[in-house]
Amino acid sequence: MKYIYKITSCDAWRNAEKTGVFLGSGIDLSDGYIHFSTAQQAEETAAKHFAGLTDLLLIRVEVSRLGAALKWEVSRGGDKFPHLYASLLLEDVDCVSPLKLGSDNRHDFTGLLK
């Protein structure tokens, strides 16, 4: 697997752009790691945790850039999810894309997941 994904608000990302470091969202800060999803998990994550929300971004990060701070841990449905036990340096981000709602009120991942 080459990439993992983080869904976040535009506001949270703008704050990260000011410092060059993404510390995570509220749930990340309380859990002590940044929650990521694989390409196969991202749509379900969006539906479960971000349903109907607008003003979101999909952050793509190459797994090889994160080193030993990235752990794969069992979570929802027994699947292993990527968790980053460190801040995310913006220099390690491969791509930032708007995550729009489709006409069905679900987030449209067309062309965003590799």
Short mmCIF file of C-alpha atoms in Angstrom, two decimals:
data_model
loop_
_atom_site.label_atom_id
_atom_site.label_comp_id
_atom_site.label_asym_id
_atom_site.label_seq_id
_atom_site.Cartn_x
_atom_site.Cartn_y
_atom_site.Cartn_z
CA MET A 1 0.00 0.00 0.00
CA LYS A 2 1.43 3.30 -1.07
CA TYR A 3 -0.94 5.93 0.39
CA ILE A 4 -3.11 6.58 3.44
CA TYR A 5 -5.73 9.29 3.86
CA LYS A 6 -6.90 11.79 6.46
CA ILE A 7 -10.23 13.60 6.27
CA THR A 8 -10.16 16.95 8.01
CA SER A 9 -11.87 20.32 8.05
CA CYS A 10 -10.56 23.19 5.97
CA ASP A 11 -10.16 25.23 9.17
CA ALA A 12 -7.94 22.60 10.81
CA TRP A 13 -5.82 22.40 7.66
CA ARG A 14 -5.46 26.19 7.43
CA ASN A 15 -4.11 26.19 10.99
CA ALA A 16 -1.60 23.50 10.00
CA GLU A 17 -0.49 25.52 6.98
CA LYS A 18 0.45 28.39 9.30
CA THR A 19 2.84 26.20 11.32
CA GLY A 20 3.85 23.51 8.82
CA VAL A 21 2.55 20.80 11.16
CA PHE A 22 -0.82 19.07 11.44
CA LEU A 23 -1.47 18.01 15.02
CA GLY A 24 -4.79 16.37 14.26
CA SER A 25 -8.44 17.03 14.97
CA GLY A 26 -10.16 16.88 18.35
CA ILE A 27 -10.58 13.09 18.30
CA ASP A 28 -6.94 12.67 17.27
CA LEU A 29 -5.73 14.84 20.12
CA SER A 30 -7.85 12.99 22.69
CA ASP A 31 -6.81 9.55 21.36
CA GLY A 32 -3.11 10.45 21.22
CA TYR A 33 -2.59 9.70 17.52
CA ILE A 34 -3.78 10.90 14.13
CA HIS A 35 -6.44 8.64 12.60
CA PHE A 36 -5.90 7.71 8.95
CA SER A 37 -7.72 5.39 6.56
CA THR A 38 -6.64 3.28 3.64
CA ALA A 39 -8.18 3.85 0.21
CA GLN A 40 -10.54 0.95 0.93
CA GLN A 41 -11.61 2.44 4.30
CA ALA A 42 -11.90 6.14 3.43
CA GLU A 43 -15.46 6.16 2.10
CA GLU A 44 -16.80 4.27 5.12
CA THR A 45 -14.88 6.61 7.43
CA ALA A 46 -16.45 9.62 5.71
CA ALA A 47 -19.95 8.13 5.98
CA LYS A 48 -19.51 7.20 9.64
CA HIS A 49 -17.72 10.27 11.01
CA PHE A 50 -18.34 13.09 8.50
CA ALA A 51 -21.82 12.40 7.08
CA GLY A 52 -23.32 15.47 5.47
CA LEU A 53 -20.41 17.74 6.40
CA THR A 54 -19.04 20.19 3.90
CA ASP A 55 -15.81 22.18 3.93
CA LEU A 56 -13.68 19.04 4.17
CA LEU A 57 -10.35 18.07 2.67
CA LEU A 58 -8.85 14.70 1.85
CA ILE A 59 -5.15 14.58 2.74
CA ARG A 60 -3.04 11.94 0.98
CA VAL A 61 0.24 10.81 2.53
CA GLU A 62 2.75 8.30 1.24
CA VAL A 63 3.17 5.56 3.86
CA SER A 64 6.94 5.35 3.38
CA ARG A 65 7.37 8.96 4.59
CA LEU A 66 6.00 8.28 8.08
CA GLY A 67 8.43 5.70 9.42
CA ALA A 68 8.06 3.93 12.76
CA ALA A 69 5.52 6.46 14.09
CA LEU A 70 2.89 4.84 11.84
CA LYS A 71 1.21 1.87 13.51
CA TRP A 72 -1.42 -0.47 12.05
CA GLU A 73 -3.99 -1.23 14.73
CA VAL A 74 -7.22 -3.20 14.79
CA SER A 75 -10.26 -0.96 14.90
CA ARG A 76 -13.70 -0.88 13.26
CA GLY A 77 -14.90 -4.31 12.15
CA GLY A 78 -11.58 -5.94 12.96
CA ASP A 79 -9.81 -4.04 10.15
CA LYS A 80 -6.34 -2.64 10.73
CA PHE A 81 -6.27 1.13 10.47
CA PRO A 82 -3.19 3.36 10.14
CA HIS A 83 -2.55 5.53 13.20
CA LEU A 84 0.22 8.12 13.29
CA TYR A 85 1.79 8.55 16.73
CA ALA A 86 3.43 11.84 15.80
CA SER A 87 2.51 15.16 14.27
CA LEU A 88 2.13 15.18 10.50
CA LEU A 89 4.67 17.43 8.82
CA LEU A 90 3.14 19.19 5.84
CA GLU A 91 6.27 18.39 3.84
CA ASP A 92 5.21 14.72 4.09
CA VAL A 93 1.81 15.38 2.49
CA ASP A 94 1.52 14.19 -1.09
CA CYS A 95 -1.80 15.81 -2.04
CA VAL A 96 -4.64 17.90 -0.55
CA SER A 97 -8.02 17.71 -2.31
CA PRO A 98 -11.46 19.14 -1.57
CA LEU A 99 -13.89 16.44 -0.49
CA LYS A 100 -17.25 17.43 -1.93
CA LEU A 101 -20.72 16.09 -1.25
CA GLY A 102 -22.43 14.40 -4.17
CA SER A 103 -26.09 14.74 -5.11
CA ASP A 104 -26.78 11.69 -2.91
CA ASN A 105 -25.40 13.60 0.12
CA ARG A 106 -22.40 11.23 0.32
CA HIS A 107 -18.84 12.39 -0.16
CA ASP A 108 -17.56 12.01 -3.70
CA PHE A 109 -14.19 10.26 -3.82
CA THR A 110 -14.08 10.04 -7.63
CA GLY A 111 -10.46 10.25 -8.77
CA LEU A 112 -9.13 10.89 -5.24
CA LEU A 113 -8.13 7.44 -4.01
CA LYS A 114 -5.15 5.53 -5.40
#
